[in-house]
Every structure is written in structure tokens, then in C-alpha cells.
Coordinates of C-alpha atoms and ligand atoms in Angstrom, one line a residue:
M16 CA -35.1 -106.0 -266.2
T17 CA -35.6 -102.4 -265.1
N18 CA -38.3 -99.9 -265.8
H19 CA -37.6 -99.4 -269.5
L20 CA -38.6 -95.8 -269.9
F21 CA -37.8 -94.4 -266.5
G22 CA -34.5 -96.3 -266.4
L23 CA -33.5 -94.6 -269.6
V24 CA -34.4 -91.2 -268.2
R25 CA -32.3 -91.9 -265.1
S26 CA -29.3 -92.9 -267.2
K27 CA -29.5 -89.6 -269.1
I28 CA -29.4 -87.3 -266.1
S29 CA -25.8 -86.7 -265.1
D30 CA -26.4 -83.6 -263.0
P31 CA -29.4 -83.9 -260.7
S32 CA -28.9 -80.3 -259.5
H33 CA -29.7 -79.1 -263.1
L34 CA -33.0 -77.3 -263.6
F35 CA -35.8 -79.3 -265.2
I36 CA -38.6 -76.8 -265.1
T37 CA -38.9 -73.0 -264.5
R38 CA -42.4 -71.5 -264.3
P39 CA -43.3 -67.9 -264.9
N40 CA -43.9 -67.5 -261.2
G41 CA -40.3 -68.3 -260.5
D42 CA -41.0 -71.8 -259.2
A43 CA -38.0 -73.9 -260.2
I44 CA -37.8 -77.7 -260.2
T45 CA -34.4 -79.5 -260.5
Y46 CA -34.0 -83.0 -261.7
A47 CA -33.3 -84.1 -258.1
A48 CA -36.7 -82.6 -257.2
L49 CA -38.3 -84.3 -260.1
F50 CA -37.0 -87.7 -259.0
E51 CA -38.2 -87.0 -255.4
Q52 CA -41.6 -85.8 -256.4
T53 CA -42.3 -88.6 -258.9
A54 CA -41.3 -91.1 -256.1
R55 CA -43.8 -89.4 -253.7
Y56 CA -46.6 -89.5 -256.3
A57 CA -45.8 -93.1 -257.3
N58 CA -46.0 -94.1 -253.6
V59 CA -49.5 -92.4 -253.4
I60 CA -50.7 -94.0 -256.6
A61 CA -49.6 -97.5 -255.5
A62 CA -51.1 -97.0 -252.0
L63 CA -54.4 -96.1 -253.7
G64 CA -54.4 -99.6 -255.1
V65 CA -53.2 -98.9 -258.6
K66 CA -51.5 -102.0 -259.9
P67 CA -49.1 -102.4 -262.9
G68 CA -51.2 -102.2 -266.1
D69 CA -54.0 -100.3 -264.4
R70 CA -55.1 -97.1 -266.1
V71 CA -54.8 -93.7 -264.4
A72 CA -57.1 -91.1 -266.1
V73 CA -55.9 -87.5 -265.6
Q74 CA -57.8 -84.4 -266.6
I75 CA -56.0 -81.4 -264.9
E76 CA -54.8 -78.0 -266.0
K77 CA -51.2 -77.7 -267.1
S78 CA -48.7 -77.5 -264.3
P79 CA -45.5 -79.4 -263.3
A80 CA -47.8 -81.8 -261.3
C81 CA -49.1 -83.2 -264.7
L82 CA -45.5 -84.3 -265.4
F83 CA -45.0 -85.7 -261.9
I84 CA -48.2 -87.8 -262.3
Y85 CA -47.1 -88.9 -265.8
L86 CA -43.7 -90.1 -264.6
A87 CA -45.1 -91.5 -261.3
C88 CA -47.4 -93.7 -263.4
I89 CA -44.5 -94.8 -265.5
R90 CA -42.5 -95.6 -262.3
A91 CA -45.4 -97.5 -260.8
G92 CA -46.0 -99.5 -263.9
A93 CA -49.4 -97.9 -264.5
V94 CA -50.8 -96.7 -267.8
F95 CA -51.0 -92.9 -268.0
L96 CA -54.2 -91.7 -269.7
P97 CA -54.2 -87.9 -270.1
L98 CA -57.5 -86.2 -271.2
N99 CA -58.0 -82.9 -273.0
T100 CA -59.0 -80.3 -270.4
A101 CA -61.7 -79.1 -272.7
Y102 CA -63.7 -82.4 -272.5
T103 CA -67.1 -82.0 -270.9
L104 CA -68.5 -84.4 -268.3
N105 CA -70.5 -86.1 -271.0
E106 CA -67.3 -86.7 -273.1
L107 CA -65.4 -87.8 -270.0
D108 CA -68.0 -90.4 -269.3
Y109 CA -67.2 -92.1 -272.7
F110 CA -63.4 -92.1 -272.1
I111 CA -63.7 -93.4 -268.5
T112 CA -66.3 -96.0 -269.4
D113 CA -64.0 -97.2 -272.2
A114 CA -60.7 -97.1 -270.3
E115 CA -62.0 -98.4 -266.9
P116 CA -59.3 -96.6 -264.9
A117 CA -58.4 -97.6 -261.4
L118 CA -57.8 -94.0 -260.5
I119 CA -59.1 -90.7 -261.8
I120 CA -57.2 -87.5 -261.1
C121 CA -59.2 -84.3 -261.8
D122 CA -59.2 -80.6 -261.2
P123 CA -60.8 -79.7 -257.9
A124 CA -63.7 -78.0 -259.8
R125 CA -64.5 -81.2 -261.6
L126 CA -64.7 -83.5 -258.6
E127 CA -68.4 -83.3 -258.0
G128 CA -69.4 -84.1 -261.6
L129 CA -66.9 -87.0 -261.9
M130 CA -67.7 -88.7 -258.6
P131 CA -70.8 -90.6 -259.9
I132 CA -68.8 -91.7 -263.0
A133 CA -65.9 -92.9 -260.9
A134 CA -68.3 -94.8 -258.5
R135 CA -69.7 -96.8 -261.5
F136 CA -66.2 -98.4 -261.8
S137 CA -65.2 -98.3 -258.2
A138 CA -62.4 -96.1 -259.4
K139 CA -60.6 -94.0 -256.8
I140 CA -60.7 -90.3 -257.4
E141 CA -58.3 -87.6 -256.3
T142 CA -57.9 -83.9 -257.2
C143 CA -54.9 -81.8 -258.3
G144 CA -54.8 -78.0 -259.0
T145 CA -52.2 -75.9 -260.6
A146 CA -50.7 -74.6 -257.3
Y147 CA -50.0 -78.1 -255.9
D148 CA -53.5 -77.9 -254.2
G149 CA -55.9 -80.8 -254.1
S150 CA -55.9 -84.1 -252.4
L151 CA -53.2 -85.8 -254.5
P152 CA -50.4 -83.2 -253.9
Q153 CA -51.4 -83.1 -250.3
K154 CA -50.9 -86.9 -250.0
A155 CA -47.7 -86.7 -252.0
A156 CA -46.3 -84.1 -249.7
V157 CA -46.3 -86.5 -246.8
A158 CA -45.5 -89.7 -248.8
S159 CA -42.0 -91.3 -248.8
A160 CA -39.5 -89.9 -251.3
D161 CA -38.2 -93.4 -251.9
F162 CA -39.8 -95.6 -254.5
H163 CA -38.6 -98.8 -256.0
D164 CA -39.5 -98.5 -259.7
V165 CA -41.8 -101.3 -261.0
M166 CA -40.1 -103.4 -263.6
R167 CA -41.5 -102.8 -267.1
G168 CA -40.2 -104.2 -270.4
P169 CA -40.1 -102.4 -273.8
D170 CA -43.5 -103.7 -274.9
D171 CA -45.4 -103.0 -271.7
L172 CA -47.9 -100.2 -271.9
A173 CA -46.9 -96.7 -270.8
A174 CA -49.8 -94.7 -271.9
I175 CA -53.1 -94.6 -273.7
L176 CA -53.8 -91.4 -275.7
Y177 CA -57.2 -91.0 -277.2
T178 CA -57.0 -89.7 -280.8
S179 CA -58.5 -86.3 -281.5
G180 CA -60.7 -88.0 -284.2
T181 CA -63.3 -85.6 -285.7
T182 CA -65.5 -88.4 -286.9
G183 CA -66.6 -91.6 -285.3
R184 CA -65.6 -92.6 -281.8
S185 CA -62.3 -91.4 -280.4
K186 CA -59.9 -94.4 -280.2
G187 CA -57.4 -95.1 -277.4
A188 CA -53.9 -95.5 -278.9
M189 CA -51.9 -97.9 -276.7
L190 CA -48.2 -96.7 -276.5
S191 CA -45.5 -98.9 -275.0
H192 CA -42.5 -97.9 -273.0
D193 CA -40.3 -98.5 -276.1
N194 CA -42.6 -96.6 -278.4
L195 CA -41.9 -93.5 -276.3
A196 CA -38.3 -94.2 -275.3
S197 CA -37.1 -95.0 -278.9
N198 CA -38.7 -92.0 -280.4
A199 CA -37.5 -89.6 -277.7
L200 CA -33.9 -90.9 -278.1
T201 CA -34.1 -90.6 -281.9
L202 CA -35.5 -87.0 -281.8
S203 CA -33.1 -85.7 -279.1
E204 CA -30.2 -87.0 -281.3
M205 CA -31.7 -85.8 -284.5
W206 CA -32.3 -82.3 -283.2
K207 CA -29.0 -82.2 -281.3
F208 CA -30.5 -81.6 -277.8
S209 CA -28.1 -81.3 -274.9
A210 CA -28.3 -80.4 -271.2
Q211 CA -27.5 -76.8 -272.3
D212 CA -30.8 -76.5 -274.1
V213 CA -33.7 -74.5 -272.7
L214 CA -37.0 -75.3 -274.4
I215 CA -40.0 -72.9 -274.3
H216 CA -42.9 -75.2 -273.5
A217 CA -46.2 -73.6 -274.3
L218 CA -48.1 -76.7 -275.6
P219 CA -50.8 -78.6 -273.8
V220 CA -49.5 -81.7 -272.0
Y221 CA -52.4 -84.0 -272.7
H222 CA -51.4 -84.3 -276.3
T223 CA -48.5 -86.3 -277.9
H224 CA -46.7 -83.1 -279.0
G225 CA -46.4 -81.3 -275.6
L226 CA -46.3 -84.5 -273.6
F227 CA -44.0 -86.9 -275.5
V228 CA -42.2 -84.9 -278.2
A229 CA -41.4 -81.9 -276.0
T230 CA -41.1 -83.4 -272.5
N231 CA -39.5 -86.7 -273.4
V232 CA -36.9 -85.1 -275.6
V233 CA -36.0 -82.7 -272.8
L234 CA -35.8 -85.7 -270.3
M235 CA -33.6 -87.7 -272.7
S236 CA -31.1 -84.9 -272.9
G237 CA -31.2 -83.5 -269.3
A238 CA -32.3 -80.2 -270.7
S239 CA -34.5 -77.5 -269.1
M240 CA -37.9 -76.1 -269.9
L241 CA -39.6 -72.7 -269.4
F242 CA -43.0 -74.0 -268.7
H243 CA -45.8 -71.7 -269.9
P244 CA -49.3 -72.4 -268.8
K245 CA -50.5 -71.7 -272.4
F246 CA -49.3 -70.1 -275.6
D247 CA -49.2 -66.3 -275.4
A248 CA -47.1 -64.8 -278.2
K249 CA -45.7 -61.9 -276.1
A250 CA -44.8 -64.1 -273.2
V251 CA -43.1 -66.6 -275.5
L252 CA -41.2 -63.9 -277.4
S253 CA -40.0 -62.3 -274.2
D254 CA -38.4 -65.7 -273.2
F255 CA -36.3 -65.9 -276.4
D256 CA -33.2 -64.4 -274.8
R257 CA -33.0 -67.1 -272.1
A258 CA -34.1 -70.1 -274.2
S259 CA -32.7 -72.1 -277.1
V260 CA -35.6 -74.0 -278.7
V261 CA -39.3 -73.5 -279.4
M262 CA -41.6 -76.5 -280.2
G263 CA -44.9 -75.4 -281.5
V264 CA -47.8 -75.8 -283.8
P265 CA -48.0 -73.6 -286.9
T266 CA -50.3 -71.2 -285.2
F267 CA -47.5 -70.3 -282.7
Y268 CA -45.4 -69.1 -285.6
T269 CA -48.1 -67.2 -287.4
R270 CA -49.0 -65.4 -284.2
L271 CA -45.4 -64.7 -283.4
L272 CA -45.0 -63.2 -286.9
N273 CA -47.6 -60.6 -286.0
E274 CA -45.5 -59.4 -283.1
P275 CA -43.5 -56.3 -283.9
G276 CA -40.7 -57.4 -281.6
L277 CA -39.9 -60.5 -283.7
T278 CA -36.6 -59.7 -285.3
A279 CA -33.3 -61.4 -286.0
A280 CA -31.8 -59.7 -283.0
A281 CA -34.6 -61.0 -280.8
A282 CA -34.0 -64.6 -282.0
K283 CA -30.2 -64.3 -281.8
H284 CA -30.0 -66.5 -278.7
M285 CA -32.2 -69.2 -280.2
R286 CA -30.9 -72.4 -281.7
L287 CA -33.9 -74.1 -283.2
F288 CA -37.6 -73.6 -284.0
I289 CA -39.6 -76.8 -284.6
S290 CA -43.2 -77.1 -286.0
G291 CA -45.6 -79.9 -286.2
S292 CA -49.1 -81.3 -285.6
A293 CA -50.6 -79.4 -288.6
P294 CA -49.3 -78.2 -291.9
L295 CA -47.0 -75.2 -291.8
L296 CA -47.6 -73.0 -294.7
A297 CA -44.6 -72.6 -297.0
E298 CA -45.2 -68.9 -296.8
T299 CA -45.0 -68.9 -293.0
H300 CA -41.7 -70.8 -293.3
R301 CA -40.3 -68.2 -295.7
E302 CA -41.5 -65.2 -293.7
W303 CA -40.0 -66.7 -290.5
S304 CA -36.6 -67.2 -292.3
A305 CA -36.7 -63.6 -293.6
K306 CA -37.5 -62.1 -290.3
T307 CA -35.4 -64.2 -287.9
G308 CA -32.7 -65.8 -290.1
H309 CA -33.9 -69.2 -288.8
A310 CA -35.4 -71.9 -291.0
I311 CA -38.3 -73.6 -289.1
L312 CA -37.7 -77.3 -288.8
E313 CA -41.0 -79.1 -289.7
R314 CA -41.6 -82.7 -288.6
Y315 CA -44.6 -85.1 -288.9
G316 CA -46.2 -87.6 -286.6
M317 CA -49.4 -88.6 -285.0
T318 CA -50.7 -89.9 -281.7
E319 CA -50.5 -93.5 -282.9
T320 CA -46.9 -93.4 -284.2
N321 CA -45.1 -90.7 -282.3
M322 CA -42.9 -88.9 -284.8
N323 CA -42.2 -90.4 -288.3
T324 CA -40.3 -87.8 -290.3
S325 CA -38.3 -84.7 -289.7
N326 CA -36.5 -82.1 -291.8
P327 CA -32.8 -82.4 -291.2
Y328 CA -30.9 -80.5 -288.5
S329 CA -28.1 -79.8 -290.9
G330 CA -29.2 -79.8 -294.5
D331 CA -32.2 -78.5 -296.4
R332 CA -35.3 -77.7 -294.3
V333 CA -37.7 -77.6 -297.2
P334 CA -40.8 -75.3 -296.9
G335 CA -43.9 -77.4 -297.4
A336 CA -42.2 -80.7 -296.8
V337 CA -42.2 -82.8 -293.6
G338 CA -38.7 -84.1 -294.2
L339 CA -37.1 -87.5 -294.3
P340 CA -38.1 -90.7 -292.4
L341 CA -36.4 -90.8 -289.0
P342 CA -33.6 -93.3 -288.5
G343 CA -35.0 -96.8 -287.9
I344 CA -38.5 -95.9 -289.3
E345 CA -39.7 -97.0 -292.7
I346 CA -42.2 -94.9 -294.7
R347 CA -43.8 -95.9 -298.0
I348 CA -46.7 -94.7 -300.1
A349 CA -49.4 -97.1 -301.2
D350 CA -52.3 -97.0 -303.5
P351 CA -55.3 -96.5 -301.1
E352 CA -57.5 -99.0 -303.1
S353 CA -55.1 -101.8 -304.3
G354 CA -52.6 -101.4 -301.5
A355 CA -49.7 -101.6 -304.0
V356 CA -46.6 -99.7 -303.1
L357 CA -46.2 -96.6 -305.4
P358 CA -43.1 -95.1 -306.9
H359 CA -41.6 -91.7 -306.1
D360 CA -43.8 -88.6 -306.6
D361 CA -47.0 -90.6 -306.8
I362 CA -49.6 -89.5 -304.3
G363 CA -51.1 -92.2 -302.0
M364 CA -51.6 -93.4 -298.5
I365 CA -48.6 -92.9 -296.1
E366 CA -47.7 -96.1 -294.3
V367 CA -45.2 -96.5 -291.5
K368 CA -43.3 -99.2 -289.7
G369 CA -40.9 -99.0 -286.8
P370 CA -40.3 -99.1 -283.0
N371 CA -42.4 -95.8 -282.8
V372 CA -45.6 -97.4 -284.0
F373 CA -48.3 -98.1 -281.3
K374 CA -49.5 -101.5 -280.1
G375 CA -53.1 -101.0 -281.3
Y376 CA -56.4 -99.4 -280.3
W377 CA -57.6 -100.1 -276.7
K378 CA -60.3 -102.7 -276.8
M379 CA -60.7 -102.4 -280.6
P380 CA -59.0 -105.4 -282.1
E381 CA -60.9 -105.3 -285.4
K382 CA -60.2 -101.6 -285.9
T383 CA -56.5 -102.3 -285.1
A384 CA -56.3 -105.2 -287.6
A385 CA -57.9 -103.1 -290.3
E386 CA -55.3 -100.4 -290.0
F387 CA -52.2 -102.6 -290.2
K388 CA -51.0 -104.4 -293.3
S389 CA -49.9 -108.0 -293.0
D390 CA -46.2 -107.0 -293.2
G391 CA -46.6 -104.7 -290.1
F392 CA -47.0 -101.3 -291.8
F393 CA -49.5 -99.0 -290.1
I394 CA -51.9 -97.2 -292.5
T395 CA -51.7 -93.6 -291.2
G396 CA -54.8 -92.1 -293.0
D397 CA -52.6 -89.3 -294.3
L398 CA -52.2 -88.9 -298.0
G399 CA -48.8 -87.9 -299.4
K400 CA -45.9 -88.5 -301.6
I401 CA -42.1 -89.1 -301.3
D402 CA -40.2 -86.9 -303.8
H403 CA -37.1 -88.0 -305.7
T404 CA -34.9 -86.6 -303.0
G405 CA -36.7 -88.8 -300.4
Y406 CA -38.5 -85.9 -298.7
V407 CA -42.1 -86.7 -297.6
H408 CA -44.9 -84.3 -298.5
I409 CA -48.4 -84.5 -297.0
V410 CA -51.4 -83.6 -299.2
G411 CA -54.1 -84.1 -296.5
R412 CA -56.1 -86.6 -294.5
G413 CA -57.5 -89.5 -296.5
K414 CA -61.0 -88.6 -295.3
D415 CA -60.5 -85.0 -296.7
L416 CA -60.0 -86.4 -300.2
I417 CA -62.7 -85.1 -302.5
I418 CA -64.1 -87.4 -305.2
S419 CA -65.9 -85.3 -307.8
G420 CA -67.6 -87.0 -310.7
G421 CA -65.3 -90.0 -310.1
F422 CA -62.1 -88.0 -310.1
N423 CA -59.9 -87.6 -307.0
V424 CA -59.2 -84.1 -306.0
Y425 CA -56.4 -83.6 -303.4
P426 CA -57.4 -80.5 -301.4
K427 CA -53.7 -79.5 -300.9
E428 CA -53.1 -79.3 -304.6
V429 CA -56.0 -76.8 -305.0
E430 CA -55.0 -75.0 -301.8
N431 CA -51.4 -74.5 -303.0
E432 CA -52.7 -72.8 -306.2
I433 CA -55.1 -70.6 -304.3
D434 CA -52.4 -69.7 -301.7
A435 CA -50.1 -68.6 -304.6
I436 CA -52.6 -65.9 -305.7
P437 CA -51.4 -62.5 -304.5
G438 CA -53.7 -61.2 -301.7
V439 CA -54.6 -64.7 -300.4
Y440 CA -53.4 -65.4 -296.9
E441 CA -54.6 -69.0 -296.6
S442 CA -57.3 -71.4 -297.8
A443 CA -59.1 -74.6 -297.0
V444 CA -60.6 -76.7 -299.8
I445 CA -63.4 -79.1 -299.0
G446 CA -65.8 -81.4 -300.7
V447 CA -69.5 -80.9 -300.2
P448 CA -72.5 -82.9 -301.5
H449 CA -73.2 -82.2 -305.2
A450 CA -76.3 -83.6 -306.9
D451 CA -74.6 -84.4 -310.1
F452 CA -70.9 -85.1 -309.2
G453 CA -71.4 -86.7 -305.7
E454 CA -69.1 -84.1 -304.3
G455 CA -68.1 -80.7 -305.5
V456 CA -65.1 -78.6 -304.6
V457 CA -65.6 -75.6 -302.4
A458 CA -62.8 -73.1 -301.3
V459 CA -62.9 -71.1 -298.1
I460 CA -60.4 -68.3 -298.2
V461 CA -58.7 -65.8 -295.8
R462 CA -57.4 -62.7 -297.5
E463 CA -54.2 -60.7 -296.5
S464 CA -55.4 -57.8 -294.3
S465 CA -54.6 -55.3 -297.1
S466 CA -56.3 -57.2 -299.8
N467 CA -59.8 -56.7 -301.3
L468 CA -59.6 -59.6 -303.7
S469 CA -63.1 -60.8 -304.7
T470 CA -64.3 -64.3 -305.2
A471 CA -64.5 -63.6 -308.9
D472 CA -60.8 -62.5 -308.9
I473 CA -60.0 -65.9 -307.3
A474 CA -62.0 -67.8 -309.9
A475 CA -60.3 -65.9 -312.7
A476 CA -56.8 -66.5 -311.3
L477 CA -57.4 -70.2 -311.1
D478 CA -58.8 -70.5 -314.6
G479 CA -56.3 -72.5 -316.7
R480 CA -54.2 -73.5 -313.7
L481 CA -56.1 -76.6 -312.7
A482 CA -58.1 -79.2 -314.5
K483 CA -61.8 -78.2 -314.6
F484 CA -62.9 -80.9 -312.1
K485 CA -60.5 -79.5 -309.5
L486 CA -61.7 -75.9 -309.8
P487 CA -63.8 -74.7 -306.8
K488 CA -67.5 -74.4 -307.7
R489 CA -67.9 -71.9 -305.0
V490 CA -65.5 -69.6 -303.1
F491 CA -66.1 -68.1 -299.8
V492 CA -64.1 -65.4 -298.0
V493 CA -63.9 -65.6 -294.2
D494 CA -62.0 -63.7 -291.5
E495 CA -60.4 -66.9 -290.2
L496 CA -60.5 -70.6 -290.5
P497 CA -61.8 -72.8 -287.7
R498 CA -58.9 -74.5 -285.9
N499 CA -58.6 -76.9 -283.0
V500 CA -56.2 -76.3 -280.1
M501 CA -53.3 -78.0 -282.0
G502 CA -53.8 -75.6 -284.9
K503 CA -55.4 -78.1 -287.3
V504 CA -58.0 -76.6 -289.6
Q505 CA -61.3 -78.3 -288.7
K506 CA -62.5 -79.3 -292.2
Q507 CA -65.4 -81.2 -290.7
V508 CA -66.7 -77.9 -289.3
L509 CA -66.4 -76.3 -292.7
R510 CA -68.0 -79.3 -294.4
D511 CA -71.0 -78.9 -292.0
Q512 CA -71.2 -75.2 -292.5
Y513 CA -71.2 -75.3 -296.3
K514 CA -72.9 -78.7 -296.8
S515 CA -75.9 -77.2 -298.7
V516 CA -74.1 -74.7 -301.0
L517 CA -74.0 -77.0 -304.0
A518 CA -77.2 -79.0 -303.3
Ligands
AMP607 P1 -52.5 -86.0 -283.7 O1 -52.7 -87.5 -283.6 O2 -53.5 -85.2 -283.0 O3 -51.1 -85.6 -283.4 O4 -52.7 -85.7 -285.3 C1 -51.9 -86.3 -286.2 C2 -52.2 -85.8 -287.6 O5 -51.8 -84.4 -287.7 C3 -51.4 -86.5 -288.7 O6 -52.0 -87.7 -289.0 C4 -51.4 -85.5 -289.8 O7 -52.7 -85.5 -290.5 C5 -51.3 -84.1 -289.0 N1 -50.0 -83.6 -289.0 C6 -49.0 -83.8 -288.0 N2 -47.9 -83.1 -288.3 C7 -48.1 -82.6 -289.5 C8 -47.3 -81.8 -290.4 N3 -46.1 -81.4 -290.1 N4 -47.9 -81.4 -291.6 C9 -49.1 -81.8 -291.9 N5 -49.9 -82.5 -291.1 C10 -49.4 -82.9 -289.9

């Protein structure tokens, strides 16, 4: 047995002198340097007493060192546990108490605050800054560049990622070596990645999208990345002429569309634009095609399952659809109440089964059991349908479903009607408490910059287009919708803000 994930990475790198990462400051890291650095970091991690299966909690700003630490954990058989850089000490206390890591790696500025928390678990603590400063890079610099990878099988844990749950406690999704390896292989084949590719990486690396989808796909194909510390539309656009692929959240594309320099000529060198983590508006898809000549490829996945579906590389990339199930992955739609599998075009709960699906929630066996069917399908919590051509469409999160007077209202259906009204840029439809109906429909709208559409105009345009129980009882116009860092509209924030408007 070898180290399942890292062994696969090794087998894919035919030219160690090829560039893995280039940073805006010119710092360039080859694959040979990646192997050397990850060996040094793995030696330090092991010397700190981290044993196979131990968790290593990491909250540091984005830099190549994040990836050295991730892969060093994999090589050392440890479980990598990245944490959102926005988490406060109070939030970190929850994750660390839950995960009981043997080692915590933090930004130098966080050391003092985290020390008492680490002490409670006798966890070691090291620091790492973005310029290879901090105690960990210092130790790595003088550690041996030889490391014998710890043997790990396909089912051994590689990482725990806490879900970005907006309600209830955040849950630690346990991902195995093969969950990551199988998905990265499938995606790199599906999206035709090769060593010639240069990916613009402007996503955070504590989330499944930037960490696993982007980085692992690059590793599986020996490709290169232009590593941006964060998304900046101008900086990303200016890299188009030396890159081939962008992976982003929908917000990347809407921001890039506002750049006057975004033209077909500017995108001439690019091969592929991929979007995920939140719904891409069909309008954004069309605008992008019109401006650049490229159809954005939308895919769908989640922390617990890696990627589940993708629009095809060759073939129709359908605006508003998340594509077909990936090879080896089964998707079905089930009635949320009875659990019965539904026919094509019926809306229900999206369920998924395959080598991509996680091993369960850390220390939550009951929660895990409740979210798996007896035949092994995972209940995603996303509502959607599969159309007659096999494409999957998402209509929203299960918890966003509105039940008004006993009738189900799928927010997406109402949003689609509203978005089609000339002058509307985008909308979010939510359910808020209603004395009579339990919940009532409320729409929050952003207008096109040139539009002075009124809420009465919107109500008039919807009249007759939707059943009465689906019509918004109130419409609000705002400048922008609240979004999290991955571009997801925070419906919980809107529900809180408008909770009394129908009371
Ligand atoms: P996360 O675990 O943070 O990656 O969030 C996963 C959730 O993001 C999924 O369960 C979906 O609700 C949503 N999501 C991901 N990709 C898409 C997509 N292409 N379209 C719509 N929603 C998506």
C-alpha cells in the first residue's frame, strides 16, 4: 500500500521542473520544489508529535504555504483541517474543541489569542505568515527534504472541512483519500486538463472549491496556477493572456462583466471558464457568451460530496442547469416526505451516491445516519429536478423552501419569473412568518442600474404569471443582496431582516 492521494499526485507529475505556482510577486514554485517543501513540512509535523489520523487545524492567510501544509498533512497521514480566515476566536474555540487537533497552525497575529485554547487540549501551536514567516516555515527551512510518505488507504481520512452551515452547529465533513482522489481524477478528465493548462486561482483555499476542486485538479494534471491572494477583477482579467482556465464563483463573473476590458479579444487565449458554489444566473451566462464567445461551464457540488454534476466540456452548457451526473456518480430526485424516487421533471430532494461522497460528520453519528438512505444515497439538502435530457437543475436549499398556507413554494421558480421582468437585475425570494398562512412570500430585488422600476410595476408584471399563493406579498428594492465569501446569497440574513414585514 502507498499513500493513496499523494501517490496518485506523484504518478501524475512527469516533469518536476514544470511550474506549479506563480505568485504576483514573481515567486515561482516548481513541482520539484513542491515535493521538497512538502517533505520538509511533513518532517516538522511528524517531529511535533502528529501521528497518522491526528487532526491539524490550520487558519492562515492564503499563500503557497497553505498548500505545502495541506500536502504535508496528506504525506504524514494526518487529517488536514482548514478554517475560514474570517472566523473569530470565539468561533475557533468551537471548531478546536470539536476537532481536538494535535497541532494548530495560525497566523502570527492570532497566536496569543489561540494559545489558551491550544493549551486546553495540549495541542502544539505554530505560526505561518504569507511571506514564509512564522515558526513553522522557519522549522521547515532547516528540516530534511526527504520524507517517507505514511501509508494510507483509499478510506483513510485526508481532511475534515466544516460546512458553512447558516443554521445550527457547523458540522465537520470527513473526507477520505479516495473521496478527493477520485473526484479530482474525474474532473481533470472531464474538463480536459493537461500540463499545458494555467489556472487563475483567486479562490480561498480553506473551502472545497479553491482547495480540492481547483488545487487537486491542477495536481492531477501537472498543470500550473497563477496564485492570486484574493479575487480582484482587474488583476484576474490582466492574467487572461497568460492563462487558460478560470475557476470561480458567480460573483467573479458578474464583477468581470463590469470591467470594460472584458472582450472576446481579451479572452482569446483562454480555454475554459468554470463556475460553481452558488447559482449562476442564466443572464450572466448569456452575457458572458455574448461578450467573450465562451460559454461558462457550471458544475454543482458541496463540501460533503465534492463535485456531483458538471455541464459537458463538449456539448451543451445549458444556462441555469448544473449539468449531468459525473461518471461513476449516481443522482436521483426523491420526495422529501415519503422518500420515493420521483420521475423526470418532478422537483424534490437531490440525493447522491458515489466514491465522492464523504464518510460522515465528525463525532455526529446520529446526524450522519439521518442524512443517508439505507441504500447509501446521501440526502444533499438541495432541491432540484432532472429534466428529460438528464440535466440537473437546482431550485434551492431544502431549508429555503417556503410553505405558505400548506402549499410549497420553490423560491427559484418565483425568482425566475421576477428576473425575467425587464429592469430587474436579480432577486431573492424568501418565506417570512405570516399570521394566517404560516409563511408568506417576500421578494427582495436589485434593479438594473438604468431602471426605475417600482415595486408596484413588479407586482403588476407578476400578476397572472404565477399561482396566487406564490405571488410575493411584499417586494423590496435594495442596492445589493447579502452574499457570503463564496457568492451565496445569505437568505438567512434576509429572513432575519424582513421577519416582521408580514406579521
Ligand atoms: P459548500 O458546501 O459551501 O460548497 O456549499 C454547497 C452548496 O452550494 C450546495 O449544497 C448548493 O446548495 C450550493 N451550490 C453549489 N454549486 C451550485 C451551483 N452550481 N448552483 C446552485 N447552487 C450550488
